[in-house]
């Protein structure tokens, strides 16, 4: 069955968007990507490069970085070091791809992904952070979170899944919770992968019309099309309130997935003092692509 046959044809999902002071109509079910999206996607959000990183250069560099990640895992098993990383960002920011690139060659017995579904009735009655605690790493383990407790800083308040008071309380509690994680001795990373609006629309459209990716497009994605500014406001508030010395946010510009993945992995490797570390193989983090805290997006 073609991807276009999986949608409900009786439902008109064309939406009117306000972008750059202009009113634009976006019909995600139309197989032809609008030219105004295609022209602006890569450069959206003032992206600092004109084109994608060359594929051969990307693959060659990624292999070197993945060799270093294997060294990190062996070092973890030898020392018992625990690591965890949160991957956050708007829908279609590239979180899943970055996670895959990070753990592609790691032993899955010691590296795992946590991608929790919505809370059960029992979990809704618990302390908000409780279900995440049970997923944290044991000795020698690296745990990567594909979204995390920061759902309460973004999608939940924007879509009305929590109360304003619950959102406010979360922003106060998260830094305290994360201080406990760090004081426990866990190496802790928080990544926000940032993309421009037209790039998000392009990736949504790609998912809609690719039979191998259509499962990634959720009704929530469609419902959020007109809530870009709401998500931006909540993102900015989240970064401001939860960027701390003990658990800083690392912001990654993600319009080019290749550069985003390489520099995210470089950041992890550069932050660790592991046995056999090859600084030449790691290279330098691109400060046009990766930065610290809310100031990087201004």
PDB file of C-alpha atoms in Angstrom:
ATOM      1  CA  UNK A   1       0.000   0.000   0.000  1.00  0.00           C
ATOM      2  CA  UNK A   2       1.366   3.450  -0.912  1.00  0.00           C
ATOM      3  CA  UNK A   3       2.041   5.908   1.877  1.00  0.00           C
ATOM      4  CA  UNK A   4      -0.595   8.250   0.517  1.00  0.00           C
ATOM      5  CA  UNK A   5      -3.228   5.525   0.918  1.00  0.00           C
ATOM      6  CA  UNK A   6      -2.742   5.257   4.672  1.00  0.00           C
ATOM      7  CA  UNK A   7      -4.293   8.603   5.529  1.00  0.00           C
ATOM      8  CA  UNK A   8      -7.986   9.266   5.910  1.00  0.00           C
ATOM      9  CA  UNK A   9      -8.870  10.867   2.590  1.00  0.00           C
ATOM     10  CA  UNK A  10     -12.091  12.298   3.990  1.00  0.00           C
ATOM     11  CA  UNK A  11     -10.153  14.450   6.406  1.00  0.00           C
ATOM     12  CA  UNK A  12      -8.763  17.736   5.120  1.00  0.00           C
ATOM     13  CA  UNK A  13      -5.513  18.314   6.972  1.00  0.00           C
ATOM     14  CA  UNK A  14      -4.412  21.452   5.133  1.00  0.00           C
ATOM     15  CA  UNK A  15      -3.510  24.162   7.639  1.00  0.00           C
ATOM     16  CA  UNK A  16      -2.859  27.872   7.339  1.00  0.00           C
ATOM     17  CA  UNK A  17       0.433  28.869   8.935  1.00  0.00           C
ATOM     18  CA  UNK A  18       1.842  32.284   9.767  1.00  0.00           C
ATOM     19  CA  UNK A  19       5.539  32.175   8.816  1.00  0.00           C
ATOM     20  CA  UNK A  20       7.823  35.178   8.434  1.00  0.00           C
ATOM     21  CA  UNK A  21       4.882  37.548   8.423  1.00  0.00           C
ATOM     22  CA  UNK A  22       3.210  35.682   5.561  1.00  0.00           C
ATOM     23  CA  UNK A  23       0.190  33.396   5.570  1.00  0.00           C
ATOM     24  CA  UNK A  24       1.064  30.017   4.069  1.00  0.00           C
ATOM     25  CA  UNK A  25      -1.088  26.960   3.359  1.00  0.00           C
ATOM     26  CA  UNK A  26       0.502  23.595   4.045  1.00  0.00           C
ATOM     27  CA  UNK A  27      -1.255  20.408   2.957  1.00  0.00           C
ATOM     28  CA  UNK A  28       0.760  17.513   4.296  1.00  0.00           C
ATOM     29  CA  UNK A  29      -1.237  15.016   2.211  1.00  0.00           C
ATOM     30  CA  UNK A  30      -0.223  16.664  -1.083  1.00  0.00           C
ATOM     31  CA  UNK A  31       2.731  14.593  -2.362  1.00  0.00           C
ATOM     32  CA  UNK A  32       4.368  17.704  -3.858  1.00  0.00           C
ATOM     33  CA  UNK A  33       6.438  19.611  -1.291  1.00  0.00           C
ATOM     34  CA  UNK A  34       5.684  23.358  -1.559  1.00  0.00           C
ATOM     35  CA  UNK A  35       8.546  25.327  -3.095  1.00  0.00           C
ATOM     36  CA  UNK A  36       8.550  27.863  -0.265  1.00  0.00           C
ATOM     37  CA  UNK A  37       9.372  25.060   2.177  1.00  0.00           C
ATOM     38  CA  UNK A  38      11.973  23.407  -0.030  1.00  0.00           C
ATOM     39  CA  UNK A  39      13.757  26.725  -0.681  1.00  0.00           C
ATOM     40  CA  UNK A  40      13.911  27.768   2.971  1.00  0.00           C
ATOM     41  CA  UNK A  41      14.285  24.477   4.871  1.00  0.00           C
ATOM     42  CA  UNK A  42      18.065  24.101   5.087  1.00  0.00           C
ATOM     43  CA  UNK A  43      18.760  27.740   5.921  1.00  0.00           C
ATOM     44  CA  UNK A  44      15.856  28.082   8.371  1.00  0.00           C
ATOM     45  CA  UNK A  45      16.621  29.296  11.892  1.00  0.00           C
ATOM     46  CA  UNK A  46      19.750  31.024  10.486  1.00  0.00           C
ATOM     47  CA  UNK A  47      21.579  27.751   9.912  1.00  0.00           C
ATOM     48  CA  UNK A  48      25.283  28.587   9.408  1.00  0.00           C
ATOM     49  CA  UNK A  49      26.022  26.281   6.439  1.00  0.00           C
ATOM     50  CA  UNK A  50      24.769  26.344   2.847  1.00  0.00           C
ATOM     51  CA  UNK A  51      24.690  22.596   2.162  1.00  0.00           C
ATOM     52  CA  UNK A  52      24.899  19.222   3.870  1.00  0.00           C
ATOM     53  CA  UNK A  53      28.210  17.772   4.936  1.00  0.00           C
ATOM     54  CA  UNK A  54      29.635  15.525   2.206  1.00  0.00           C
ATOM     55  CA  UNK A  55      28.455  11.944   2.653  1.00  0.00           C
ATOM     56  CA  UNK A  56      31.917  10.371   2.338  1.00  0.00           C
ATOM     57  CA  UNK A  57      33.377  12.789   4.875  1.00  0.00           C
ATOM     58  CA  UNK A  58      30.484  12.107   7.220  1.00  0.00           C
ATOM     59  CA  UNK A  59      30.824   8.317   7.073  1.00  0.00           C
ATOM     60  CA  UNK A  60      34.607   8.402   7.444  1.00  0.00           C
ATOM     61  CA  UNK A  61      34.417  10.709  10.462  1.00  0.00           C
ATOM     62  CA  UNK A  62      31.528   8.818  12.036  1.00  0.00           C
ATOM     63  CA  UNK A  63      33.477   5.552  11.921  1.00  0.00           C
ATOM     64  CA  UNK A  64      36.395   7.156  13.779  1.00  0.00           C
ATOM     65  CA  UNK A  65      34.057   8.529  16.433  1.00  0.00           C
ATOM     66  CA  UNK A  66      32.287   5.194  16.817  1.00  0.00           C
ATOM     67  CA  UNK A  67      35.642   3.504  17.409  1.00  0.00           C
ATOM     68  CA  UNK A  68      36.136   5.960  20.273  1.00  0.00           C
ATOM     69  CA  UNK A  69      32.670   5.170  21.630  1.00  0.00           C
ATOM     70  CA  UNK A  70      33.588   1.484  21.732  1.00  0.00           C
ATOM     71  CA  UNK A  71      36.659   2.461  23.771  1.00  0.00           C
ATOM     72  CA  UNK A  72      34.363   4.364  26.122  1.00  0.00           C
ATOM     73  CA  UNK A  73      32.172   1.309  26.594  1.00  0.00           C
ATOM     74  CA  UNK A  74      35.157  -0.914  27.378  1.00  0.00           C
ATOM     75  CA  UNK A  75      36.365   1.717  29.855  1.00  0.00           C
ATOM     76  CA  UNK A  76      32.918   1.784  31.462  1.00  0.00           C
ATOM     77  CA  UNK A  77      32.871  -1.965  31.897  1.00  0.00           C
ATOM     78  CA  UNK A  78      36.358  -1.877  33.407  1.00  0.00           C
ATOM     79  CA  UNK A  79      35.637   0.979  35.807  1.00  0.00           C
ATOM     80  CA  UNK A  80      31.893   0.588  36.428  1.00  0.00           C
ATOM     81  CA  UNK A  81      31.251   4.148  35.222  1.00  0.00           C
ATOM     82  CA  UNK A  82      27.599   4.948  34.532  1.00  0.00           C
ATOM     83  CA  UNK A  83      26.446   7.297  31.770  1.00  0.00           C
ATOM     84  CA  UNK A  84      23.141   8.687  30.605  1.00  0.00           C
ATOM     85  CA  UNK A  85      22.134  11.170  27.928  1.00  0.00           C
ATOM     86  CA  UNK A  86      18.816  12.868  27.246  1.00  0.00           C
ATOM     87  CA  UNK A  87      17.930  13.624  23.619  1.00  0.00           C
ATOM     88  CA  UNK A  88      15.313  16.346  23.391  1.00  0.00           C
ATOM     89  CA  UNK A  89      14.001  18.539  20.587  1.00  0.00           C
ATOM     90  CA  UNK A  90      10.925  19.282  18.531  1.00  0.00           C
ATOM     91  CA  UNK A  91       9.265  16.498  16.576  1.00  0.00           C
ATOM     92  CA  UNK A  92      11.470  15.524  13.601  1.00  0.00           C
ATOM     93  CA  UNK A  93      14.539  17.234  15.097  1.00  0.00           C
ATOM     94  CA  UNK A  94      16.637  14.110  14.547  1.00  0.00           C
ATOM     95  CA  UNK A  95      16.742  12.622  18.040  1.00  0.00           C
ATOM     96  CA  UNK A  96      16.312   9.019  16.905  1.00  0.00           C
ATOM     97  CA  UNK A  97      19.002   9.270  14.230  1.00  0.00           C
ATOM     98  CA  UNK A  98      21.472  10.827  16.660  1.00  0.00           C
ATOM     99  CA  UNK A  99      20.802   8.049  19.164  1.00  0.00           C
ATOM    100  CA  UNK A 100      21.283   5.397  16.477  1.00  0.00           C
ATOM    101  CA  UNK A 101      24.593   6.936  15.345  1.00  0.00           C
ATOM    102  CA  UNK A 102      25.797   7.036  18.951  1.00  0.00           C
ATOM    103  CA  UNK A 103      25.063   3.420  19.869  1.00  0.00           C
ATOM    104  CA  UNK A 104      25.189   1.690  16.479  1.00  0.00           C
ATOM    105  CA  UNK A 105      28.390  -0.232  17.249  1.00  0.00           C
ATOM    106  CA  UNK A 106      28.048  -0.564  21.014  1.00  0.00           C
ATOM    107  CA  UNK A 107      27.277  -3.801  22.824  1.00  0.00           C
ATOM    108  CA  UNK A 108      23.491  -3.646  23.397  1.00  0.00           C
ATOM    109  CA  UNK A 109      23.889  -5.480  26.681  1.00  0.00           C
ATOM    110  CA  UNK A 110      25.582  -2.375  28.047  1.00  0.00           C
ATOM    111  CA  UNK A 111      23.935   0.377  26.007  1.00  0.00           C
ATOM    112  CA  UNK A 112      20.179   0.769  25.734  1.00  0.00           C
ATOM    113  CA  UNK A 113      17.544   3.271  24.664  1.00  0.00           C
ATOM    114  CA  UNK A 114      14.693   4.392  26.893  1.00  0.00           C
ATOM    115  CA  UNK A 115      11.632   5.656  24.995  1.00  0.00           C
ATOM    116  CA  UNK A 116       8.708   5.554  27.385  1.00  0.00           C
ATOM    117  CA  UNK A 117       5.103   5.686  26.202  1.00  0.00           C
ATOM    118  CA  UNK A 118       2.522   7.882  27.885  1.00  0.00           C
ATOM    119  CA  UNK A 119       2.078   7.153  31.611  1.00  0.00           C
ATOM    120  CA  UNK A 120      -0.258   4.386  32.698  1.00  0.00           C
ATOM    121  CA  UNK A 121      -3.061   5.062  35.163  1.00  0.00           C
ATOM    122  CA  UNK A 122      -0.818   3.781  37.962  1.00  0.00           C
ATOM    123  CA  UNK A 123       2.110   5.958  36.846  1.00  0.00           C
ATOM    124  CA  UNK A 124      -0.102   9.045  36.684  1.00  0.00           C
ATOM    125  CA  UNK A 125      -0.714   8.597  40.407  1.00  0.00           C
ATOM    126  CA  UNK A 126       3.008   8.436  41.217  1.00  0.00           C
ATOM    127  CA  UNK A 127       5.703  11.058  41.707  1.00  0.00           C
ATOM    128  CA  UNK A 128       6.314  12.433  38.215  1.00  0.00           C
ATOM    129  CA  UNK A 129       9.984  11.353  38.066  1.00  0.00           C
ATOM    130  CA  UNK A 130       9.362   7.909  39.548  1.00  0.00           C
ATOM    131  CA  UNK A 131       9.056   5.877  36.359  1.00  0.00           C
ATOM    132  CA  UNK A 132      12.288   7.354  34.997  1.00  0.00           C
ATOM    133  CA  UNK A 133      14.335   6.382  38.059  1.00  0.00           C
ATOM    134  CA  UNK A 134      13.804   2.686  37.359  1.00  0.00           C
ATOM    135  CA  UNK A 135      15.343   3.062  33.868  1.00  0.00           C
ATOM    136  CA  UNK A 136      18.640   4.626  34.953  1.00  0.00           C
ATOM    137  CA  UNK A 137      22.005   2.943  34.351  1.00  0.00           C
ATOM    138  CA  UNK A 138      23.682   0.278  36.436  1.00  0.00           C
ATOM    139  CA  UNK A 139      27.469  -0.053  36.706  1.00  0.00           C
ATOM    140  CA  UNK A 140      29.149  -0.013  33.275  1.00  0.00           C
ATOM    141  CA  UNK A 141      25.978   0.944  31.404  1.00  0.00           C
ATOM    142  CA  UNK A 142      25.146   3.793  28.998  1.00  0.00           C
ATOM    143  CA  UNK A 143      21.452   4.734  28.800  1.00  0.00           C
ATOM    144  CA  UNK A 144      20.139   7.057  26.077  1.00  0.00           C
ATOM    145  CA  UNK A 145      16.721   8.672  26.539  1.00  0.00           C
ATOM    146  CA  UNK A 146      14.647   9.335  23.421  1.00  0.00           C
ATOM    147  CA  UNK A 147      12.661  12.061  25.163  1.00  0.00           C
ATOM    148  CA  UNK A 148      12.577  12.120  28.924  1.00  0.00           C
ATOM    149  CA  UNK A 149      11.018  13.831  31.918  1.00  0.00           C
ATOM    150  CA  UNK A 150      11.269  17.032  29.866  1.00  0.00           C
ATOM    151  CA  UNK A 151       7.973  16.104  28.223  1.00  0.00           C
ATOM    152  CA  UNK A 152       6.564  18.132  31.089  1.00  0.00           C
ATOM    153  CA  UNK A 153       8.484  21.187  29.919  1.00  0.00           C
ATOM    154  CA  UNK A 154       7.231  21.067  26.311  1.00  0.00           C
ATOM    155  CA  UNK A 155       4.547  18.847  24.852  1.00  0.00           C
ATOM    156  CA  UNK A 156       2.543  18.483  28.074  1.00  0.00           C
ATOM    157  CA  UNK A 157       1.970  22.198  28.792  1.00  0.00           C
ATOM    158  CA  UNK A 158       1.564  23.089  25.112  1.00  0.00           C
ATOM    159  CA  UNK A 159      -0.996  20.352  24.441  1.00  0.00           C
ATOM    160  CA  UNK A 160      -2.776  20.684  27.795  1.00  0.00           C
ATOM    161  CA  UNK A 161      -1.626  17.354  29.258  1.00  0.00           C
ATOM    162  CA  UNK A 162      -0.557  18.969  32.533  1.00  0.00           C
ATOM    163  CA  UNK A 163      -1.734  21.958  34.523  1.00  0.00           C
ATOM    164  CA  UNK A 164       0.163  25.278  34.634  1.00  0.00           C
ATOM    165  CA  UNK A 165       0.958  24.550  38.279  1.00  0.00           C
ATOM    166  CA  UNK A 166       2.384  21.115  37.417  1.00  0.00           C
ATOM    167  CA  UNK A 167       4.543  22.706  34.727  1.00  0.00           C
ATOM    168  CA  UNK A 168       5.779  25.394  37.122  1.00  0.00           C
ATOM    169  CA  UNK A 169       6.542  22.800  39.788  1.00  0.00           C
ATOM    170  CA  UNK A 170       8.445  20.655  37.289  1.00  0.00           C
ATOM    171  CA  UNK A 171      10.770  23.524  36.337  1.00  0.00           C
ATOM    172  CA  UNK A 172      11.658  23.939  40.010  1.00  0.00           C
ATOM    173  CA  UNK A 173      12.076  20.227  40.717  1.00  0.00           C
ATOM    174  CA  UNK A 174      14.059  19.161  37.622  1.00  0.00           C
ATOM    175  CA  UNK A 175      17.352  20.867  38.592  1.00  0.00           C
ATOM    176  CA  UNK A 176      17.136  19.334  42.083  1.00  0.00           C
ATOM    177  CA  UNK A 177      16.390  15.910  40.652  1.00  0.00           C
ATOM    178  CA  UNK A 178      19.317  16.186  38.252  1.00  0.00           C
ATOM    179  CA  UNK A 179      21.655  17.285  41.037  1.00  0.00           C
ATOM    180  CA  UNK A 180      20.939  13.949  42.723  1.00  0.00           C
ATOM    181  CA  UNK A 181      21.814  12.122  39.488  1.00  0.00           C
ATOM    182  CA  UNK A 182      25.144  13.919  39.179  1.00  0.00           C
ATOM    183  CA  UNK A 183      25.978  13.572  42.881  1.00  0.00           C
ATOM    184  CA  UNK A 184      25.337   9.840  42.508  1.00  0.00           C
ATOM    185  CA  UNK A 185      28.345   9.811  40.175  1.00  0.00           C
ATOM    186  CA  UNK A 186      26.494   9.301  36.886  1.00  0.00           C
ATOM    187  CA  UNK A 187      28.006  11.070  33.859  1.00  0.00           C
ATOM    188  CA  UNK A 188      24.997  13.049  32.640  1.00  0.00           C
ATOM    189  CA  UNK A 189      24.386  14.765  29.285  1.00  0.00           C
ATOM    190  CA  UNK A 190      21.372  16.804  28.140  1.00  0.00           C
ATOM    191  CA  UNK A 191      21.014  17.560  24.424  1.00  0.00           C
ATOM    192  CA  UNK A 192      18.494  19.882  22.810  1.00  0.00           C
ATOM    193  CA  UNK A 193      18.522  19.387  19.014  1.00  0.00           C
ATOM    194  CA  UNK A 194      17.198  22.522  17.362  1.00  0.00           C
ATOM    195  CA  UNK A 195      15.710  22.837  13.855  1.00  0.00           C
ATOM    196  CA  UNK A 196      14.055  25.573  11.838  1.00  0.00           C
ATOM    197  CA  UNK A 197      10.352  25.669  11.138  1.00  0.00           C
ATOM    198  CA  UNK A 198      10.544  25.010   7.417  1.00  0.00           C
ATOM    199  CA  UNK A 199      12.929  22.128   8.063  1.00  0.00           C
ATOM    200  CA  UNK A 200      10.431  20.566  10.440  1.00  0.00           C
ATOM    201  CA  UNK A 201       7.671  20.904   7.829  1.00  0.00           C
ATOM    202  CA  UNK A 202       9.911  19.319   5.181  1.00  0.00           C
ATOM    203  CA  UNK A 203      10.681  16.362   7.451  1.00  0.00           C
ATOM    204  CA  UNK A 204       7.017  15.927   8.340  1.00  0.00           C
ATOM    205  CA  UNK A 205       6.207  15.897   4.611  1.00  0.00           C
ATOM    206  CA  UNK A 206       8.984  13.394   3.930  1.00  0.00           C
ATOM    207  CA  UNK A 207       7.576  11.094   6.606  1.00  0.00           C
ATOM    208  CA  UNK A 208       4.055  11.407   5.281  1.00  0.00           C
ATOM    209  CA  UNK A 209       5.055  10.248   1.801  1.00  0.00           C
ATOM    210  CA  UNK A 210       7.707   7.647   2.603  1.00  0.00           C
ATOM    211  CA  UNK A 211       6.153   4.212   3.299  1.00  0.00           C
ATOM    212  CA  UNK A 212       9.157   3.312   5.468  1.00  0.00           C
ATOM    213  CA  UNK A 213       8.879   6.423   7.624  1.00  0.00           C
ATOM    214  CA  UNK A 214       5.156   7.122   7.797  1.00  0.00           C
ATOM    215  CA  UNK A 215       4.907   5.392  11.177  1.00  0.00           C
ATOM    216  CA  UNK A 216       6.972   8.278  12.582  1.00  0.00           C
ATOM    217  CA  UNK A 217       4.236  10.805  11.772  1.00  0.00           C
ATOM    218  CA  UNK A 218       1.748  10.934  14.624  1.00  0.00           C
ATOM    219  CA  UNK A 219      -1.599  12.711  15.047  1.00  0.00           C
ATOM    220  CA  UNK A 220       0.212  14.811  17.662  1.00  0.00           C
ATOM    221  CA  UNK A 221       2.558  16.112  14.955  1.00  0.00           C
ATOM    222  CA  UNK A 222      -0.403  17.293  12.890  1.00  0.00           C
ATOM    223  CA  UNK A 223      -2.119  18.833  15.920  1.00  0.00           C
ATOM    224  CA  UNK A 224       1.050  20.777  16.758  1.00  0.00           C
ATOM    225  CA  UNK A 225       1.519  22.382  13.315  1.00  0.00           C
ATOM    226  CA  UNK A 226      -0.006  25.665  14.463  1.00  0.00           C
ATOM    227  CA  UNK A 227       1.746  25.654  17.843  1.00  0.00           C
ATOM    228  CA  UNK A 228       5.298  26.484  16.779  1.00  0.00           C
ATOM    229  CA  UNK A 229       5.440  29.710  18.791  1.00  0.00           C
ATOM    230  CA  UNK A 230       3.962  28.004  21.861  1.00  0.00           C
ATOM    231  CA  UNK A 231       6.655  25.324  21.705  1.00  0.00           C
ATOM    232  CA  UNK A 232       9.326  27.991  21.219  1.00  0.00           C
ATOM    233  CA  UNK A 233       8.184  29.861  24.332  1.00  0.00           C
ATOM    234  CA  UNK A 234       8.203  26.676  26.405  1.00  0.00           C
ATOM    235  CA  UNK A 235      11.627  25.682  25.011  1.00  0.00           C
ATOM    236  CA  UNK A 236      13.097  29.029  25.977  1.00  0.00           C
ATOM    237  CA  UNK A 237      11.600  28.840  29.454  1.00  0.00           C
ATOM    238  CA  UNK A 238      12.876  25.288  29.901  1.00  0.00           C
ATOM    239  CA  UNK A 239      16.426  26.170  28.871  1.00  0.00           C
ATOM    240  CA  UNK A 240      16.435  29.234  31.116  1.00  0.00           C
ATOM    241  CA  UNK A 241      15.138  27.443  34.213  1.00  0.00           C
ATOM    242  CA  UNK A 242      16.921  24.076  33.916  1.00  0.00           C
ATOM    243  CA  UNK A 243      20.343  24.969  32.472  1.00  0.00           C
ATOM    244  CA  UNK A 244      22.591  24.549  35.503  1.00  0.00           C
ATOM    245  CA  UNK A 245      26.276  24.163  36.292  1.00  0.00           C
ATOM    246  CA  UNK A 246      25.757  20.564  37.368  1.00  0.00           C
ATOM    247  CA  UNK A 247      23.456  19.605  34.468  1.00  0.00           C
ATOM    248  CA  UNK A 248      23.889  22.049  31.571  1.00  0.00           C
ATOM    249  CA  UNK A 249      21.989  21.915  28.306  1.00  0.00           C
ATOM    250  CA  UNK A 250      24.049  21.297  25.177  1.00  0.00           C
ATOM    251  CA  UNK A 251      22.235  22.825  22.193  1.00  0.00           C
ATOM    252  CA  UNK A 252      22.829  21.290  18.749  1.00  0.00           C
ATOM    253  CA  UNK A 253      21.777  22.919  15.492  1.00  0.00           C
ATOM    254  CA  UNK A 254      20.123  20.070  13.610  1.00  0.00           C
ATOM    255  CA  UNK A 255      19.132  21.204  10.118  1.00  0.00           C
ATOM    256  CA  UNK A 256      22.009  19.066   8.805  1.00  0.00           C
ATOM    257  CA  UNK A 257      21.635  15.741  10.595  1.00  0.00           C
ATOM    258  CA  UNK A 258      25.179  14.715   9.671  1.00  0.00           C
ATOM    259  CA  UNK A 259      26.868  17.670  11.333  1.00  0.00           C
ATOM    260  CA  UNK A 260      24.531  17.386  14.311  1.00  0.00           C
ATOM    261  CA  UNK A 261      25.372  13.729  14.942  1.00  0.00           C
ATOM    262  CA  UNK A 262      29.127  14.136  14.563  1.00  0.00           C
ATOM    263  CA  UNK A 263      29.347  17.120  16.883  1.00  0.00           C
ATOM    264  CA  UNK A 264      27.034  15.623  19.468  1.00  0.00           C
ATOM    265  CA  UNK A 265      29.235  12.519  19.657  1.00  0.00           C
ATOM    266  CA  UNK A 266      32.366  14.692  19.729  1.00  0.00           C
ATOM    267  CA  UNK A 267      30.928  16.537  22.709  1.00  0.00           C
ATOM    268  CA  UNK A 268      30.375  13.297  24.612  1.00  0.00           C
ATOM    269  CA  UNK A 269      33.865  12.006  23.831  1.00  0.00           C
ATOM    270  CA  UNK A 270      35.549  15.318  24.623  1.00  0.00           C
ATOM    271  CA  UNK A 271      33.869  15.364  28.037  1.00  0.00           C
ATOM    272  CA  UNK A 272      35.260  11.972  29.116  1.00  0.00           C
ATOM    273  CA  UNK A 273      38.705  10.921  30.313  1.00  0.00           C
ATOM    274  CA  UNK A 274      38.765   7.305  29.111  1.00  0.00           C
ATOM    275  CA  UNK A 275      41.547   4.862  28.448  1.00  0.00           C
ATOM    276  CA  UNK A 276      43.089   5.037  24.950  1.00  0.00           C
ATOM    277  CA  UNK A 277      41.439   8.344  24.025  1.00  0.00           C
ATOM    278  CA  UNK A 278      42.531   9.575  20.569  1.00  0.00           C
ATOM    279  CA  UNK A 279      41.986  13.327  20.464  1.00  0.00           C
ATOM    280  CA  UNK A 280      43.063  13.456  16.832  1.00  0.00           C
ATOM    281  CA  UNK A 281      40.322  11.025  15.830  1.00  0.00           C
ATOM    282  CA  UNK A 282      37.737  12.980  17.804  1.00  0.00           C
ATOM    283  CA  UNK A 283      38.632  16.338  16.296  1.00  0.00           C
ATOM    284  CA  UNK A 284      37.274  19.708  17.355  1.00  0.00           C
ATOM    285  CA  UNK A 285      33.645  20.410  18.170  1.00  0.00           C
ATOM    286  CA  UNK A 286      32.164  22.879  15.660  1.00  0.00           C
ATOM    287  CA  UNK A 287      31.059  25.878  17.719  1.00  0.00           C
ATOM    288  CA  UNK A 288      28.733  26.941  14.898  1.00  0.00           C
ATOM    289  CA  UNK A 289      26.752  23.740  15.430  1.00  0.00           C
ATOM    290  CA  UNK A 290      26.975  23.096  19.143  1.00  0.00           C
ATOM    291  CA  UNK A 291      26.852  25.397  22.164  1.00  0.00           C
ATOM    292  CA  UNK A 292      25.860  25.634  25.780  1.00  0.00           C
ATOM    293  CA  UNK A 293      22.567  26.803  27.184  1.00  0.00           C
ATOM    294  CA  UNK A 294      19.891  29.255  26.045  1.00  0.00           C
ATOM    295  CA  UNK A 295      22.367  31.911  24.899  1.00  0.00           C
ATOM    296  CA  UNK A 296      23.431  29.764  21.940  1.00  0.00           C
ATOM    297  CA  UNK A 297      20.053  30.233  20.249  1.00  0.00           C
ATOM    298  CA  UNK A 298      20.044  34.029  20.452  1.00  0.00           C
TER     299      UNK A 298
END
